[in-house]
CSV table of C-alpha atoms and ligand atoms in Angstrom, one decimal:
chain,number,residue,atom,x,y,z
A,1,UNK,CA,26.5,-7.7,-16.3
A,2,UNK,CA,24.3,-6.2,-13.7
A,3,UNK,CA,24.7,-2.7,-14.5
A,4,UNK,CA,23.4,-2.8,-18.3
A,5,UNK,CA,20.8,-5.5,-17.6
A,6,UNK,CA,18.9,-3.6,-14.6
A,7,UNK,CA,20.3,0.5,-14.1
A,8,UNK,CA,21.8,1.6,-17.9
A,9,UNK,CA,20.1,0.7,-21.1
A,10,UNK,CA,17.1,2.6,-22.4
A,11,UNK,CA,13.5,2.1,-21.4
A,12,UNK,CA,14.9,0.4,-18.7
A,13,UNK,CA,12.5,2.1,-15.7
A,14,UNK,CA,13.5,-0.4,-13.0
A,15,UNK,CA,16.2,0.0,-9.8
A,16,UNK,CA,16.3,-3.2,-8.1
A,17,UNK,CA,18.8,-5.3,-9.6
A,18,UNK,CA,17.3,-8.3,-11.9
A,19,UNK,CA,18.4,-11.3,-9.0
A,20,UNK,CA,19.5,-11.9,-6.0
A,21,UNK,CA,23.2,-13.0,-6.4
A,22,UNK,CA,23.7,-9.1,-8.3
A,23,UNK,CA,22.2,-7.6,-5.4
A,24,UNK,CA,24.3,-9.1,-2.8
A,25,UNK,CA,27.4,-8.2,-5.0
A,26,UNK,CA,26.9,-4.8,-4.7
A,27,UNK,CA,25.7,-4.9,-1.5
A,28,UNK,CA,29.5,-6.2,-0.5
A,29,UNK,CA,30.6,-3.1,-2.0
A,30,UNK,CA,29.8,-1.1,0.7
A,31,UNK,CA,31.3,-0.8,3.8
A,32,UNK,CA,29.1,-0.2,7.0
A,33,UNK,CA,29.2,3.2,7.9
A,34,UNK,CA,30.1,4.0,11.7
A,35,UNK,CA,27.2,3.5,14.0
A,36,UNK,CA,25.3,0.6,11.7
A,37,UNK,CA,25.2,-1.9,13.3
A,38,UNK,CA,26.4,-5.8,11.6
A,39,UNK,CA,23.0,-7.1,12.9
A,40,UNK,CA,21.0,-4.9,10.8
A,41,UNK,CA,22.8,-5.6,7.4
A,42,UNK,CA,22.1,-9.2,7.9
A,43,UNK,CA,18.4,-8.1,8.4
A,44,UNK,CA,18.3,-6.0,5.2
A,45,UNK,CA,20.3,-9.0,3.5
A,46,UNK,CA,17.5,-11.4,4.5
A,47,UNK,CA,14.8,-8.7,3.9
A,48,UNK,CA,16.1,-8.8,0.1
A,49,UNK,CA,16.3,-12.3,-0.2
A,50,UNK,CA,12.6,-12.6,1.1
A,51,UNK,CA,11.8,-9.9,-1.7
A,52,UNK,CA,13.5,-11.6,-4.4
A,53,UNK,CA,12.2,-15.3,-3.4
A,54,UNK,CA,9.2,-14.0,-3.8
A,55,UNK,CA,9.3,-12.2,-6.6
A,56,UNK,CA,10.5,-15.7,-8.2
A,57,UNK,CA,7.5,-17.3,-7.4
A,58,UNK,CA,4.8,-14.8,-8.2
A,59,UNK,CA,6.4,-15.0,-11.2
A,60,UNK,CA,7.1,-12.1,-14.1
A,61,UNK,CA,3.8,-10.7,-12.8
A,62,UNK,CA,2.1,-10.5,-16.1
A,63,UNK,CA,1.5,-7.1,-17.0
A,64,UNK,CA,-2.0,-5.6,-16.5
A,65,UNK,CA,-1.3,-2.9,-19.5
A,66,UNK,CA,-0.2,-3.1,-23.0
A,67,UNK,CA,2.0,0.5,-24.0
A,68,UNK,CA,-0.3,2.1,-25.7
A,69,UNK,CA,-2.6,1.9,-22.3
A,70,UNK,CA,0.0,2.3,-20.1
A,71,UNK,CA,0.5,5.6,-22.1
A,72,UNK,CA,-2.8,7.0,-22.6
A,73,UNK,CA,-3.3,6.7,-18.9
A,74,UNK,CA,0.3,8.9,-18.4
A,75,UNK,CA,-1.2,11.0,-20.9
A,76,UNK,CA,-4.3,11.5,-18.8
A,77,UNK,CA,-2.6,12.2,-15.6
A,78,UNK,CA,-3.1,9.1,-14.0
A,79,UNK,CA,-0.9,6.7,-12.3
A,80,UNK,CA,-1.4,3.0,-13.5
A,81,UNK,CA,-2.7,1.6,-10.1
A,82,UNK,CA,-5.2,4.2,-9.8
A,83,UNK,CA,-8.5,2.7,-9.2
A,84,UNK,CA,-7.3,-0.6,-9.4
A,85,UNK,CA,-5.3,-3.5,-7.0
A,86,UNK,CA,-2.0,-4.8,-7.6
A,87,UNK,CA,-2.4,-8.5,-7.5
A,88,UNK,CA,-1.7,-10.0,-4.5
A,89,UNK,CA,-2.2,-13.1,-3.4
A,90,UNK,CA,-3.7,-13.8,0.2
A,91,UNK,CA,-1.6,-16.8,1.4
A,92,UNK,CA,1.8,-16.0,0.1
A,93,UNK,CA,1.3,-12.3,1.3
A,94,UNK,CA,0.8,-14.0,5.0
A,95,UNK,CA,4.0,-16.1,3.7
A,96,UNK,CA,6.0,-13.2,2.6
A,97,UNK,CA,4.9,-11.1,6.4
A,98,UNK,CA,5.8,-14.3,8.3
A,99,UNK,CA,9.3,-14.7,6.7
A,100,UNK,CA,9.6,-10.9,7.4
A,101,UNK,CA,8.8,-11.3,10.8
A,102,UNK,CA,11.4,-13.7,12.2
A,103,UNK,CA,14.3,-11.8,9.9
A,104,UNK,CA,13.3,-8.9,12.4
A,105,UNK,CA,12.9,-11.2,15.1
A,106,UNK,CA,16.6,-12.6,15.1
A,107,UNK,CA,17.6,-8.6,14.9
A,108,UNK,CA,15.8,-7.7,17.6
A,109,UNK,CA,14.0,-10.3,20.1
A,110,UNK,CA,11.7,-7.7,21.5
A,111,UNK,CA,9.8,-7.3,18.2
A,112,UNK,CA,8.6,-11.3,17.9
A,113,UNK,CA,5.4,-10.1,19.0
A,114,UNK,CA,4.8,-9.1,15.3
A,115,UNK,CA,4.4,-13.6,15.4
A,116,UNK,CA,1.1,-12.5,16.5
A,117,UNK,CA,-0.2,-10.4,13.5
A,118,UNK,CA,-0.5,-14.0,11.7
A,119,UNK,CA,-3.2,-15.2,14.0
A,120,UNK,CA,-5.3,-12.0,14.3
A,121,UNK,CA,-8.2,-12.7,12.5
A,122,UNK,CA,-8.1,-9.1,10.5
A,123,UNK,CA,-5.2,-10.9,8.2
A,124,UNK,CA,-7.2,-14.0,7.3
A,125,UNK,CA,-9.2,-14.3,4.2
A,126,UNK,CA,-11.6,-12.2,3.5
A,127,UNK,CA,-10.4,-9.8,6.3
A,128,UNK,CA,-6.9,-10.0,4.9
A,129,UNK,CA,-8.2,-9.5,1.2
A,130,UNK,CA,-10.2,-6.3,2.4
A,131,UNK,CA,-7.2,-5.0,4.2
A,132,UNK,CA,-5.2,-6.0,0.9
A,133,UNK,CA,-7.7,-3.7,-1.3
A,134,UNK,CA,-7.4,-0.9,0.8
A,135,UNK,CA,-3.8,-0.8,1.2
A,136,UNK,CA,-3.6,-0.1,-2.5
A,137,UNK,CA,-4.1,3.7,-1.5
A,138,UNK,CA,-2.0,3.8,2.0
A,139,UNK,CA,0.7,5.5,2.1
A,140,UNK,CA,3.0,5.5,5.1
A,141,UNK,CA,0.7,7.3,7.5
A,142,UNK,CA,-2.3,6.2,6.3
A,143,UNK,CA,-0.7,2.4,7.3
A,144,UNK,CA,0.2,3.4,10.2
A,145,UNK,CA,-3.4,5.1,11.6
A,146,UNK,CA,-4.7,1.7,9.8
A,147,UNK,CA,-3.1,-0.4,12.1
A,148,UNK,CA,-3.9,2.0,15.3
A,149,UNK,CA,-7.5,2.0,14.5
A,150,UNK,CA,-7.1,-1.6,14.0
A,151,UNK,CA,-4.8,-2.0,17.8
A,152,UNK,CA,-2.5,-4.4,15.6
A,153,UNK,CA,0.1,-2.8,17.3
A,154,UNK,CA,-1.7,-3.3,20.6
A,155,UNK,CA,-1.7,-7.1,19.4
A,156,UNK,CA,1.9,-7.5,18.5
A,157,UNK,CA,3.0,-5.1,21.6
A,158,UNK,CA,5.5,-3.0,19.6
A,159,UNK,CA,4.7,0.2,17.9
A,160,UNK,CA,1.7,0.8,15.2
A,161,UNK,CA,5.4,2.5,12.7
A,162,UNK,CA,6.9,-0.6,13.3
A,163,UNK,CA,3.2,-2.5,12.3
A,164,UNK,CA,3.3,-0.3,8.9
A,165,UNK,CA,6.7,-1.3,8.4
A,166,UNK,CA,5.9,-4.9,8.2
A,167,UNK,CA,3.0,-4.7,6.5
A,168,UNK,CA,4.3,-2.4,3.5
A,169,UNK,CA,7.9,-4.3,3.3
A,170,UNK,CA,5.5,-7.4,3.1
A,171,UNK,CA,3.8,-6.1,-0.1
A,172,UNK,CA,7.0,-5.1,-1.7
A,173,UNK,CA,7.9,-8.7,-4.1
A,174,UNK,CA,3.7,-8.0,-5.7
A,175,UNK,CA,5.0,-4.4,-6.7
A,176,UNK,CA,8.2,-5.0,-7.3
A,177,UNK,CA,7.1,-8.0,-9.5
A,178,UNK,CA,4.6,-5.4,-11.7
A,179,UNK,CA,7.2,-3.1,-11.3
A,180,UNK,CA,9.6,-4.8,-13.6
A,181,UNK,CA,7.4,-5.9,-15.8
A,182,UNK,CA,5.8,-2.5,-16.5
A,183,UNK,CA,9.6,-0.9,-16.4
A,184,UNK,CA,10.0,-3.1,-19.2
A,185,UNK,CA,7.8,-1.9,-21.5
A,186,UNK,CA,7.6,2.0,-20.2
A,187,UNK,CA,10.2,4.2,-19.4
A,188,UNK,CA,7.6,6.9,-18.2
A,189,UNK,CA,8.7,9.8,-20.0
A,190,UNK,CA,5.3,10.6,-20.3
A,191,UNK,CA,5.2,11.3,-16.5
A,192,UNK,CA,5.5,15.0,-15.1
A,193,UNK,CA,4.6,14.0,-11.2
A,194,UNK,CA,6.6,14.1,-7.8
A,195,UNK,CA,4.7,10.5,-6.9
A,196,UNK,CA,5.1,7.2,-9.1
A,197,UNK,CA,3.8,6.4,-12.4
A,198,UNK,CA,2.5,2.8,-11.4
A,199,UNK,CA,1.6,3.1,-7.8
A,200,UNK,CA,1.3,6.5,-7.0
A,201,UNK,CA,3.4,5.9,-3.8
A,202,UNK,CA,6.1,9.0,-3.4
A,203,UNK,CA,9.6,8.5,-4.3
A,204,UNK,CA,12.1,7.3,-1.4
A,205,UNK,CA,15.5,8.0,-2.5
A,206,UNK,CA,16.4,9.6,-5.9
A,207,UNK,CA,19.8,10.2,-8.7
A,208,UNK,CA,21.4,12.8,-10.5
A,209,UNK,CA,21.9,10.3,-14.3
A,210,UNK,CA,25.8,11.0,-15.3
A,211,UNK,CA,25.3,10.9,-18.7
A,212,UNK,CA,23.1,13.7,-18.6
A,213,UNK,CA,22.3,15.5,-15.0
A,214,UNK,CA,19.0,14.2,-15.2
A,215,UNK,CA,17.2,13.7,-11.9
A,216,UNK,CA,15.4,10.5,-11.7
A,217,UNK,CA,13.5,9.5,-9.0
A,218,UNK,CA,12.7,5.8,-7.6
A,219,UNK,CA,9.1,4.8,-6.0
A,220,UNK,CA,10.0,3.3,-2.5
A,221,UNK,CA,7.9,0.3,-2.7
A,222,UNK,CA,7.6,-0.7,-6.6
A,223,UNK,CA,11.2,0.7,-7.5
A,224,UNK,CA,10.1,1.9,-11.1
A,225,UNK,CA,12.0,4.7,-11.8
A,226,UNK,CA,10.8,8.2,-13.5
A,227,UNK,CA,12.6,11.8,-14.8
A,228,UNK,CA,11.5,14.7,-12.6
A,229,UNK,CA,12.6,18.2,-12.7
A,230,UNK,CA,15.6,19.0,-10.7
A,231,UNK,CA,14.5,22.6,-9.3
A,232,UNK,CA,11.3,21.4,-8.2
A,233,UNK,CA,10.3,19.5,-4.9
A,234,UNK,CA,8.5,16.1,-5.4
A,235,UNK,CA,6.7,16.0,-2.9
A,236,UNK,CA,4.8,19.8,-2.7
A,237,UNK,CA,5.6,20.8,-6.8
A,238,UNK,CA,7.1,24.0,-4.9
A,239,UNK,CA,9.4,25.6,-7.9
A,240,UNK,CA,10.5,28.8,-5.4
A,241,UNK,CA,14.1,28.0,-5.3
A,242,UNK,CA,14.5,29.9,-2.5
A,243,UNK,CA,13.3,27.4,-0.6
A,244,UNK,CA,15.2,24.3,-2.0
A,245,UNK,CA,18.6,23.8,-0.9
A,246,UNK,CA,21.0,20.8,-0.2
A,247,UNK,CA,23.2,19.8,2.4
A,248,UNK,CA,26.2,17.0,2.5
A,249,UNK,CA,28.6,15.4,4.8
A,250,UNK,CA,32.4,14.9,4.3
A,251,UNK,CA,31.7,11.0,5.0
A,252,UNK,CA,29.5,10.6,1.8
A,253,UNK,CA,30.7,11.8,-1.0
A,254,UNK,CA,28.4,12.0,-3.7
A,255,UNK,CA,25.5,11.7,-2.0
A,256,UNK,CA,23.4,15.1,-1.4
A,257,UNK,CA,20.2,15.3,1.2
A,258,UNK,CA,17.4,18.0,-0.7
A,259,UNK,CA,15.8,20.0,1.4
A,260,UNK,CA,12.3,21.6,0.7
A,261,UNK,CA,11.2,24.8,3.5
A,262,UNK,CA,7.5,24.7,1.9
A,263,UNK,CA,7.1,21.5,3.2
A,264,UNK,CA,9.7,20.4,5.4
A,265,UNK,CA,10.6,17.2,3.7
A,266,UNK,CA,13.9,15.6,2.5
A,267,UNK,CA,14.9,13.0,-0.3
A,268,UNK,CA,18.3,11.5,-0.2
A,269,UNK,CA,20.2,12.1,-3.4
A,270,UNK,CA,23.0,10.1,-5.3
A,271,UNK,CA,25.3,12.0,-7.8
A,272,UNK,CA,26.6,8.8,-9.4
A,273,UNK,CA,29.5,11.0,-11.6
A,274,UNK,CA,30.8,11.7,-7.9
A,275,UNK,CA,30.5,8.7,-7.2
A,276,UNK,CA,32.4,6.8,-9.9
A,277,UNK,CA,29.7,4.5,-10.7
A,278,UNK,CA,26.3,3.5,-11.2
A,279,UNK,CA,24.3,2.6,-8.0
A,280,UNK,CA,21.1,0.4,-6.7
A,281,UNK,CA,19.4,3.1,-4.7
A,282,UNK,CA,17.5,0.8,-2.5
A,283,UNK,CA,21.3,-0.1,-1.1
A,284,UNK,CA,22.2,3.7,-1.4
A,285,UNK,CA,19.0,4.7,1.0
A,286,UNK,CA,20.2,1.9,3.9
A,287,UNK,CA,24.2,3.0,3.8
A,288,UNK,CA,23.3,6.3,4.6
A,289,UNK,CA,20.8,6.5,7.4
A,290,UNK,CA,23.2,9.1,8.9
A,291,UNK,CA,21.9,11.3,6.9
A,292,UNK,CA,18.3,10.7,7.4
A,293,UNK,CA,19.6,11.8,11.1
A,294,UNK,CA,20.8,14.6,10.1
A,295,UNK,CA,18.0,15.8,8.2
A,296,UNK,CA,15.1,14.9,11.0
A,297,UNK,CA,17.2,16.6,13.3
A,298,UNK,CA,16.9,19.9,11.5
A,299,UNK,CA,13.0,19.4,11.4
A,300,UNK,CA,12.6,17.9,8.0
A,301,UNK,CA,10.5,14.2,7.5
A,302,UNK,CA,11.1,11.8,5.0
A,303,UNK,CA,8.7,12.5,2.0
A,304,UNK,CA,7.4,9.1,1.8
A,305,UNK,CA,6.4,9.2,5.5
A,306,UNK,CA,8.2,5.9,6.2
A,307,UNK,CA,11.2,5.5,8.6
A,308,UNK,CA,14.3,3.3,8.0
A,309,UNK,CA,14.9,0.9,10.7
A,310,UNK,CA,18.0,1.7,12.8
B,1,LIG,ZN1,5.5,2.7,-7.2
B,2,LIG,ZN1,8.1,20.4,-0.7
């Protein structure tokens, strides 16, 4: 049962589902909303597949911590990752980008020029392991001035968001991969921040728990999941509630875009007792990219500073 074994039980700190064939079973549950197009699903679906091929191969990424590290460094205030790489190997990252590359490719023939990121020297050996180190502390803009400074998107001749796109989805099975395997021993209770636990990267979607109202939040890139409060914005700690609100649309129920004025950001919410059920929020974040519209069109950004394909 997919539900117990990767969203319900107890300690259980993970959102992806635990293989490929659960995934794509919910993924059939939804229906594409007006506007997205067929083409695109099929690049998500292959985009996941990529992931969890991947994520087969690097194995149950061996976890760096035993608990009672893991929770001393919660204790201290500092996400697991800080100061240190996630492992990831050279030659099936370059594997992982290439696969990633023709998916987008068959979606869109005007973005093959990414084919050309493989041969630039910056993404070969030692290049590509320096580039590797650093991206440990990159978030979405910091990629994306990474490969400006660096004219990759010059190279590929699409632009430098698109480069950071890549390049981040490419990382996700080596996160994703520690991810479950830390999820597994921690639940991150211990953990009072608006940004993850193990990577530090910012959440990209979060859920309001049925059983309890609880608000957990899900780290876009490793998917470990974490308890934050609900009157408080992640991405700022602004507590004024006069400057949180909400907004929802008819055509998604359940589903509630927060809004935060102190600094203009917005995180896509699922209520899963609206709902009816429990939900893979990875799936929830690309079934409603209308309301990402929405929200940027009344001047708020995505927290996590990275932008969903459309
Ligand atoms: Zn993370
Ligand atoms: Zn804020």
């Amino acid at each position: 049962m997919l539900l117990q074994q990767s969203l319900g039980g107890m300690g259980v700190a993970f959102g992806l589902a635990v293989t490929w064939p659960e995934l794509k079973r919910e993924m059939d549950r939804y229906q594409p909303v007006a506007g997205m197009e067929e083409s695109l699903i099929r690049f998500y679906e292959q985009l996941f597949q990529i992931w969890y091929e991947f994520r087969e191969r690097i194995g149950g990424a061996t976890a760096l911590w035993k608990l009672e590290e893991i929770n001393e460094l919660l204790r201290q205030d500092h996400f697991l990752l800080h100061g240190r790489q996630v492992p990831v190997d050279g030659p099936l990252y370059r594997h992982v980008l290439g696969k990633i590359v023709e998916a987008l490719s068959c979606l869109d023939p005007e973005t093959s020029g990414l084919q050309k990121l493989l041969e630039l020297p910056d993404l070969q050996e030692l290049n590509l392991a320096e580039f590797l180190a650093k991206s440990t502390s990159f978030d979405g803009e910091k990629m994306v001035k990474y490969a400006r400074d660096h004219k990759w998107d010059e190279a590929a001749g699409v632009e430098a968001e698109l480069v950071a796109y890549v390049l981040f989805q490419a990382l996700g099975p080596f996160y994703q991969s520690l991810g479950a395997s830390v999820a597994a021993l921690s639940d991150f209770s211990l953990w009072q921040h608006g940004f993850c636990p193990l990577c530090g990267q910012k959440p990209g979607m979060a859920m309001l728990r049925s059983d309890d109202g609880a608000r957990i939040l899900e780290c876009w890139l490793c998917h470990v999941q974490w308890q934050f409060p609900r009157l408080q914005c992640p991405f700022c700690a602004n507590k004024d509630f006069t400057k949180l609100q909400f907004f929802y649309t008819e055509e998604h129920p359940g589903r509630r875009v927060q809004l935060c004025d102190c600094c203009k950001s917005y995180l896509k919410t699922a209520v899963t007792r609206e709902i009816g059920r429990e939900v893979i929020l990875e799936l929830e974040n690309i079934f409603t990219v209308q309301l990402d519209y929405l929200a940027r069109r009344e001047g708020y950004l995505p927290g996590e500073g990275l932008t969903l394909l459309s």
